CSV table of C-alpha atoms in Angstrom, one decimal:
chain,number,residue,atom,x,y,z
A,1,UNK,CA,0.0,0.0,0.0
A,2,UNK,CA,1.1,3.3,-1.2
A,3,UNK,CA,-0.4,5.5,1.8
A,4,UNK,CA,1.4,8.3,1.0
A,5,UNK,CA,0.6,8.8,-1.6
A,6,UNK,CA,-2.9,8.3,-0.9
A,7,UNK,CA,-2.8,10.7,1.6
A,8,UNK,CA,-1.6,13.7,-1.1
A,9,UNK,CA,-3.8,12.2,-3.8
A,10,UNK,CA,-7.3,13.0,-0.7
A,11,UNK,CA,-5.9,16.3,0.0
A,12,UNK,CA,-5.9,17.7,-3.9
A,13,UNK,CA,-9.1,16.4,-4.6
A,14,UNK,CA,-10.8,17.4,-1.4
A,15,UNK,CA,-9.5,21.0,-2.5
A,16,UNK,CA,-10.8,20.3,-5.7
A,17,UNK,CA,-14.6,20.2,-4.5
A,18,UNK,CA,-16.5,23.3,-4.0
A,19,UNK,CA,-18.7,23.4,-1.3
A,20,UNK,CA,-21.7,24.3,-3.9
A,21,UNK,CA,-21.0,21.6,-5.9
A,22,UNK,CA,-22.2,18.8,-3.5
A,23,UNK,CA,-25.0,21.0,-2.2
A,24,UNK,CA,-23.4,22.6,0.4
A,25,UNK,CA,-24.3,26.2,2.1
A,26,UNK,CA,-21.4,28.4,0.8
A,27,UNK,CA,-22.0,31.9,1.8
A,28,UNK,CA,-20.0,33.4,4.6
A,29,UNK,CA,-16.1,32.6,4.6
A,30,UNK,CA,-14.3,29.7,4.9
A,31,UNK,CA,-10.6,29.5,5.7
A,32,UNK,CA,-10.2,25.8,3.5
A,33,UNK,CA,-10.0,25.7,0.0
A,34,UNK,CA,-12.6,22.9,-1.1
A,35,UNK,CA,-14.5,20.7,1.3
A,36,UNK,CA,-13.2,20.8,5.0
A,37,UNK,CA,-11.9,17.3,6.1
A,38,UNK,CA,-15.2,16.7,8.5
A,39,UNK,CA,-17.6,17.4,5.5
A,40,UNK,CA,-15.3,14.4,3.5
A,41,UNK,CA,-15.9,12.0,6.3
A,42,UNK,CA,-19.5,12.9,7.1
A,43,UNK,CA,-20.7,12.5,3.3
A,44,UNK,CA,-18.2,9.6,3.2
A,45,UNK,CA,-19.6,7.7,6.5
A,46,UNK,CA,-16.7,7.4,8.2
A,47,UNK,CA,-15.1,8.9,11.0
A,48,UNK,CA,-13.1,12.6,10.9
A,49,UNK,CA,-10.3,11.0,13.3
A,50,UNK,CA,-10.2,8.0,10.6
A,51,UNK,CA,-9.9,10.3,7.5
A,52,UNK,CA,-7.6,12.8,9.1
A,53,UNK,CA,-5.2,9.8,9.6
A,54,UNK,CA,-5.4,8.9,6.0
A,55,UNK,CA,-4.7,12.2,5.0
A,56,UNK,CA,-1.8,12.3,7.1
A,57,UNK,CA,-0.6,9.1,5.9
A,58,UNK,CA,-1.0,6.7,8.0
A,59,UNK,CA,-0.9,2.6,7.3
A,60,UNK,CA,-4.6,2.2,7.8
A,61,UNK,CA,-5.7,0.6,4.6
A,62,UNK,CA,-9.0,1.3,4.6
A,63,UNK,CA,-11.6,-0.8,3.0
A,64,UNK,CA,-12.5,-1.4,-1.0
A,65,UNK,CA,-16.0,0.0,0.5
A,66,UNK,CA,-14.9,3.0,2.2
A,67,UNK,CA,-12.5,4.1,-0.9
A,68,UNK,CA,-15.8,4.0,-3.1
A,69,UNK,CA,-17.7,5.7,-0.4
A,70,UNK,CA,-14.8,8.7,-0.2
A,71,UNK,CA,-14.4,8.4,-4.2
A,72,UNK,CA,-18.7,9.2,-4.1
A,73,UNK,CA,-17.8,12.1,-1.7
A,74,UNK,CA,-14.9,14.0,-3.3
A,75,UNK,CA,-16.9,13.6,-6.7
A,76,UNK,CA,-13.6,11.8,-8.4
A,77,UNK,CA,-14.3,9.9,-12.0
A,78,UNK,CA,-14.1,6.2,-12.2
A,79,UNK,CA,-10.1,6.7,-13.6
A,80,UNK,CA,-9.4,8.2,-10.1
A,81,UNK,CA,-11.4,5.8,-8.1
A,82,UNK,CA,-9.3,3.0,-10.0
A,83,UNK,CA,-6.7,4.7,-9.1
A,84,UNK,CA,-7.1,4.8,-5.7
A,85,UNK,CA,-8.0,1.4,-5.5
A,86,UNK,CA,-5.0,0.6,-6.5
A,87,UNK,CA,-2.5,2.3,-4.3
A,88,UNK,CA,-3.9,-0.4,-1.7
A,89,UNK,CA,-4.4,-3.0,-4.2
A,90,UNK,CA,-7.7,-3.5,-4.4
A,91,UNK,CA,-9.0,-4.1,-7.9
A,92,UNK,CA,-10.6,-1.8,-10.5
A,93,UNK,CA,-13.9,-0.9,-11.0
A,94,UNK,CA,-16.2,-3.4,-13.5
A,95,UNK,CA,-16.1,-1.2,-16.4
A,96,UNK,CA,-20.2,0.0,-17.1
A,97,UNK,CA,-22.5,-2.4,-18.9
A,98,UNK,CA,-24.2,-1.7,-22.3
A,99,UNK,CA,-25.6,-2.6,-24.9
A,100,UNK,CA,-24.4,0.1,-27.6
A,101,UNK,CA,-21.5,-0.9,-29.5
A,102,UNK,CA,-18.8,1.3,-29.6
A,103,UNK,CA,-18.4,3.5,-33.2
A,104,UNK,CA,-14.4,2.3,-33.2
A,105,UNK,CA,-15.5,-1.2,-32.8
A,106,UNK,CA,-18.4,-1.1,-35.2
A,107,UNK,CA,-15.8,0.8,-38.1
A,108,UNK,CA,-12.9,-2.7,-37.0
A,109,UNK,CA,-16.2,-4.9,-37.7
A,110,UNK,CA,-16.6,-3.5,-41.1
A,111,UNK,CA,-13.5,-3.9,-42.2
A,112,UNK,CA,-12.8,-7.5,-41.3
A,113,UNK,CA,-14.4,-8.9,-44.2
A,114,UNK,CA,-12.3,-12.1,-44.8
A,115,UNK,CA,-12.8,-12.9,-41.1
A,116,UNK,CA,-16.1,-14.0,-38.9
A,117,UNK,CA,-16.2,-11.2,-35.9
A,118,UNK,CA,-18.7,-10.3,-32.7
A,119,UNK,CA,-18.8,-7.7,-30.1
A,120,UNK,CA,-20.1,-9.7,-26.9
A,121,UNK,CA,-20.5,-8.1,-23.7
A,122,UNK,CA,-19.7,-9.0,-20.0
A,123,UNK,CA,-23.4,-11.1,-20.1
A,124,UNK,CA,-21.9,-12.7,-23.6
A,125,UNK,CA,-24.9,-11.2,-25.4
A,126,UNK,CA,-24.1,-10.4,-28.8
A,127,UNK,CA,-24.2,-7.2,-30.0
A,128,UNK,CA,-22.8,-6.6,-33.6
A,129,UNK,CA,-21.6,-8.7,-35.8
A,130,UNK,CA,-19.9,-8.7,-39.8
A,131,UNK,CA,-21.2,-10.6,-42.8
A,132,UNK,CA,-18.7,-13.4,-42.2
A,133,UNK,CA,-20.0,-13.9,-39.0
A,134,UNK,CA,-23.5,-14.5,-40.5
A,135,UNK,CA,-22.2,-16.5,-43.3
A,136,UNK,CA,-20.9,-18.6,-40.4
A,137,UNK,CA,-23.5,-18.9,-37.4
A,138,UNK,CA,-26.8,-17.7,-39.5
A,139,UNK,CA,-29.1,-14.6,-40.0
A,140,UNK,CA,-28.1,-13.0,-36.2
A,141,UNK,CA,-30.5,-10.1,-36.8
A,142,UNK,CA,-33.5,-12.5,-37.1
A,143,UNK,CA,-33.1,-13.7,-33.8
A,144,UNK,CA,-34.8,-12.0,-30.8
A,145,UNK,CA,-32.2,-9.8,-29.1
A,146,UNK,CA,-33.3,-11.2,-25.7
A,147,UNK,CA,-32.0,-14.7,-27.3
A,148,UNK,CA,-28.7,-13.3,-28.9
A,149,UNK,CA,-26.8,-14.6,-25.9
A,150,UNK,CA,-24.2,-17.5,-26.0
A,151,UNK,CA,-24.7,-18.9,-22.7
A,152,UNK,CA,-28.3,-19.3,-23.6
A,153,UNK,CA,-27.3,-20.9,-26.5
A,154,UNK,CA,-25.1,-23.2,-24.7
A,155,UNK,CA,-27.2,-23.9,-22.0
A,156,UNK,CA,-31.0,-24.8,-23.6
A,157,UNK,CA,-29.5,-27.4,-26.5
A,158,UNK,CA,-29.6,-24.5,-29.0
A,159,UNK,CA,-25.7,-24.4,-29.9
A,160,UNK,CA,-25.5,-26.1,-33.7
A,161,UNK,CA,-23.1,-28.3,-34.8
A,162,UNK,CA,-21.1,-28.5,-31.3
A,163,UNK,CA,-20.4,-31.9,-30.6
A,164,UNK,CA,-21.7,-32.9,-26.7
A,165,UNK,CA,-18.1,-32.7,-26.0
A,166,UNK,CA,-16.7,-29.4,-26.9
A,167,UNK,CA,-20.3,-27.7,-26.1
A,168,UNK,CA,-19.5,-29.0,-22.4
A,169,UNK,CA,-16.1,-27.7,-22.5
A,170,UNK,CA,-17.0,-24.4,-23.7
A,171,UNK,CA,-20.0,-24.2,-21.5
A,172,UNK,CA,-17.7,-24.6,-18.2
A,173,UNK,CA,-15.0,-21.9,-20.2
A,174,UNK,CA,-17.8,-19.2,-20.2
A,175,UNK,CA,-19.3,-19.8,-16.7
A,176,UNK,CA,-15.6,-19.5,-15.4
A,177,UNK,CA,-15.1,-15.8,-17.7
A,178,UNK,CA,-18.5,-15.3,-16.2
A,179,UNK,CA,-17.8,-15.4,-12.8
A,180,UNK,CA,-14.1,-13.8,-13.0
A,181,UNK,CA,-15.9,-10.5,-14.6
A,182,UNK,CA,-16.5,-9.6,-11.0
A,183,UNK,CA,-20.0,-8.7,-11.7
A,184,UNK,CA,-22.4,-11.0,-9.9
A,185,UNK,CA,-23.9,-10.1,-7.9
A,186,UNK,CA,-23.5,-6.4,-8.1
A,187,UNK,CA,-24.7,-6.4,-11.8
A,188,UNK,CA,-28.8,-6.9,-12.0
A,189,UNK,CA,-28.7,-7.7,-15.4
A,190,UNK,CA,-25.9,-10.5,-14.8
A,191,UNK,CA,-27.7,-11.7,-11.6
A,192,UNK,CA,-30.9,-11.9,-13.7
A,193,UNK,CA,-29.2,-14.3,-15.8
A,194,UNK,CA,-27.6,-16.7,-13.2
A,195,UNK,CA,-30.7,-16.8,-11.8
A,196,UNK,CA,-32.6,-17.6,-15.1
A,197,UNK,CA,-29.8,-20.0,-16.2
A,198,UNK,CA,-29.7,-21.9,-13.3
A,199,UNK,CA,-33.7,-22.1,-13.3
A,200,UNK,CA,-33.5,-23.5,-16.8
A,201,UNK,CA,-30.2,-25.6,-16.9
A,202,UNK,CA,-28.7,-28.2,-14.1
A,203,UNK,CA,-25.8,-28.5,-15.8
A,204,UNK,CA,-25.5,-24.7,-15.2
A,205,UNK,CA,-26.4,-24.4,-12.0
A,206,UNK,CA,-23.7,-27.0,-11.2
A,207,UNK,CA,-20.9,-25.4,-13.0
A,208,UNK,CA,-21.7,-21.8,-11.3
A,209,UNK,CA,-22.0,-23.1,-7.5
A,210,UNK,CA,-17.7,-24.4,-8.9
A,211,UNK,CA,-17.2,-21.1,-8.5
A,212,UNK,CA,-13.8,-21.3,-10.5
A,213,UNK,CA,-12.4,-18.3,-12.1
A,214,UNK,CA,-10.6,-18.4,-16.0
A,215,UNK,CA,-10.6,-15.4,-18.1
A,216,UNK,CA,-11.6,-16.3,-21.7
A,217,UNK,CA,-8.7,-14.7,-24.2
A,218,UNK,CA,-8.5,-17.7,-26.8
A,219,UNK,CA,-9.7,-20.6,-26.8
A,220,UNK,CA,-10.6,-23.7,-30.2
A,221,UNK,CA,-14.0,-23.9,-31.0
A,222,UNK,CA,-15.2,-27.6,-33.2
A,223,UNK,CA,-18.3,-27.2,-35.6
A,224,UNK,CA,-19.8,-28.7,-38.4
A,225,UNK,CA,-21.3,-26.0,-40.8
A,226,UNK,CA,-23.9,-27.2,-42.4
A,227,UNK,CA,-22.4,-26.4,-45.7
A,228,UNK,CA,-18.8,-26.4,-45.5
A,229,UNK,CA,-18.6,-29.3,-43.4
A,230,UNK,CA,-15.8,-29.8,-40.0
A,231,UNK,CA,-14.7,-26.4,-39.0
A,232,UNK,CA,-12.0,-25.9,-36.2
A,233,UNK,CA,-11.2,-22.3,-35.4
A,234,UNK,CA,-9.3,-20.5,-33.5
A,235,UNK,CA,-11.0,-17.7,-31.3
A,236,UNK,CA,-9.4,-15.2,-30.3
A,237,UNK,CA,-11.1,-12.5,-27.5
A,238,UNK,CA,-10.0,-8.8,-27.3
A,239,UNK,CA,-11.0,-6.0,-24.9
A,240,UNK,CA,-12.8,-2.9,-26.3
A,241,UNK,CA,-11.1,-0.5,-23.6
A,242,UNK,CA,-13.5,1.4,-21.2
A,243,UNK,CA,-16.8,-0.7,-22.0
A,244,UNK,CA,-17.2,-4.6,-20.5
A,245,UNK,CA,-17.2,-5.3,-24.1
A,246,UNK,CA,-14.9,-7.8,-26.3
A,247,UNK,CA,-14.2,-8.3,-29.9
A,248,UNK,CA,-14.3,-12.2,-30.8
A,249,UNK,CA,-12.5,-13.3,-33.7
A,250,UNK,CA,-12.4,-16.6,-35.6
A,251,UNK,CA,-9.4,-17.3,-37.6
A,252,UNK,CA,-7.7,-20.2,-39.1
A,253,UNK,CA,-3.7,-21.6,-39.6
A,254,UNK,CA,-2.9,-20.7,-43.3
A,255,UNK,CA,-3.4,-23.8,-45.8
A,256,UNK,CA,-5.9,-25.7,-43.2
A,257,UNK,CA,-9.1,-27.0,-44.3
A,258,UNK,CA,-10.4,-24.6,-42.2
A,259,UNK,CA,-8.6,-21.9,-44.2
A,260,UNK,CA,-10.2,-23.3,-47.1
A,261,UNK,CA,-13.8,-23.4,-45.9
A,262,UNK,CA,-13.6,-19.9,-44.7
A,263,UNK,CA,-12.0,-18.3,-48.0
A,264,UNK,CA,-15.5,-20.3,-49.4
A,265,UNK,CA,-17.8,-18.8,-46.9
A,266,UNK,CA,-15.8,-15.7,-47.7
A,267,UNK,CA,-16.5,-15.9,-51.0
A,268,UNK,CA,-20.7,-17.1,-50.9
A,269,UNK,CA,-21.2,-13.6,-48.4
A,270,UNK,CA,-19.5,-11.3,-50.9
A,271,UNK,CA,-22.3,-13.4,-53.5
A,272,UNK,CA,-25.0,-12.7,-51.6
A,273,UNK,CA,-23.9,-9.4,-50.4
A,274,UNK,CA,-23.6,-7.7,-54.5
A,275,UNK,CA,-27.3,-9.8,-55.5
């Protein structure tokens, strides 16, 4: 823990704050520049003894719970509530939910033409996708968007051409990435989820109450493609910064089968794309 520097990192942004700006009476004079240290603590729900000592530096390490509850008090951004969280080396923040692709990541989708591609969120709905990406999994945008969800998918016997084997695999993969996000229970739309998932699926329930922890960043995925046949590609998962949101790739070794099938599927979504 890094309390000094804690302790200089409180005192800027407590000067920071004007008294007006968190609804405070600020007529007559005040000899402190920003919030006084008592007003911190009282909006913070924690002592004024406590928080003078952090201020002054002191090895207290307070609490992932009272850091949020000062980072709510001084009015600080999620960057500087991170970053406070991590001078006593508590992780960052979940990153917010949505559902509204970012325009950088919508602009990466449309230019990976030769290659299928998904934005999933934290939940692993699906929230964009290219034409490669239909040529390979179907029509996404006829789907329901309450049913564009992988884990759903996965879970109610509705993921094509996985054998019993790999779907299993896979399944126990995403409840892991699941659960390491940080964002059960805190999350509602998460917790809905679990709880509907676990309503629905035994095999689901099972693997959640596990409670083990693996971050999803590549992984193989086996399929057979209705047209092309055996498919076995290599997925690759990467982090749209500031969003709980990820950018799945499949891609194939050069001169594989796979290769093959995809520079077909490739070439059938550029046909029906200029019909």
């Amino acid at each position: 823990m890094n309390a000094a520097e804690l302790a200089g990192f409180l005192r800027t942004r407590r000067a920071r704050v004007r008294p007006v700006d968190v609804g405070l009476d600020h007529t007559g004079r005040r000899q402190t520049r920003g919030l006084r240290r008592e007003e911190v603590a009282g909006r913070a729900g924690v002592s004024v003894d406590y928080y003078i000592r952090l201020e002054q530096g002191r090895r207290l390490r307070p609490s992932r719970q009272v850091l949020v509850a000062l980072a709510r008090a001084l009015q600080l951004s999620d960057d500087e509530c991170n970053y406070m969280l991590g001078l006593v080396g508590e992780a960052a923040l979940p990153a917010p939910s949505s559902r509204r692709t970012e325009a950088g990541a919508l602009r990466l989708l449309d230019r990976l033409d030769d290659l299928p591609a998904l934005v999933l969120n934290a939940r692993y709905d699906i929230l964009a996708w290219n034409a490669m990406a239909v040529a390979l999994m179907g029509d996404l945008a006829a789907v329901p968007e309450r049913e564009r969800n992988t884990l759903r998918w996965l879970f109610s016997g509705q993921a094509r051409g996985i054998g019993p084997h790999d779907r299993a695999q896979l399944g126990r993969r995403c409840v892991a990435d699941l659960r390491s996000t940080g964002r059960y229970p805190d999350d509602p739309e998460v917790r809905h989820l679990v709880h509907e998932l676990a309503l629905e699926s035994r095999e689901f329930a099972a693997l959640w109450e596990r409670h083990e922890i693996g971050v999803n960043r590549a992984m193989t995925k086996r399929m057979l493609h209705p047209v092309v046949g055996p498919l076995e590609l290599d997925c690759e998962l990467l982090t749209i910064p500031d969003s709980d949101q990820r950018l799945m790739l499949y891609t194939a070794a050069p001169g594989t089968a796979t290769y093959r099938a995809l520079r077909g599927l490739r070439e059938s979504a550029g046909e029906r794309l200029t019909c």
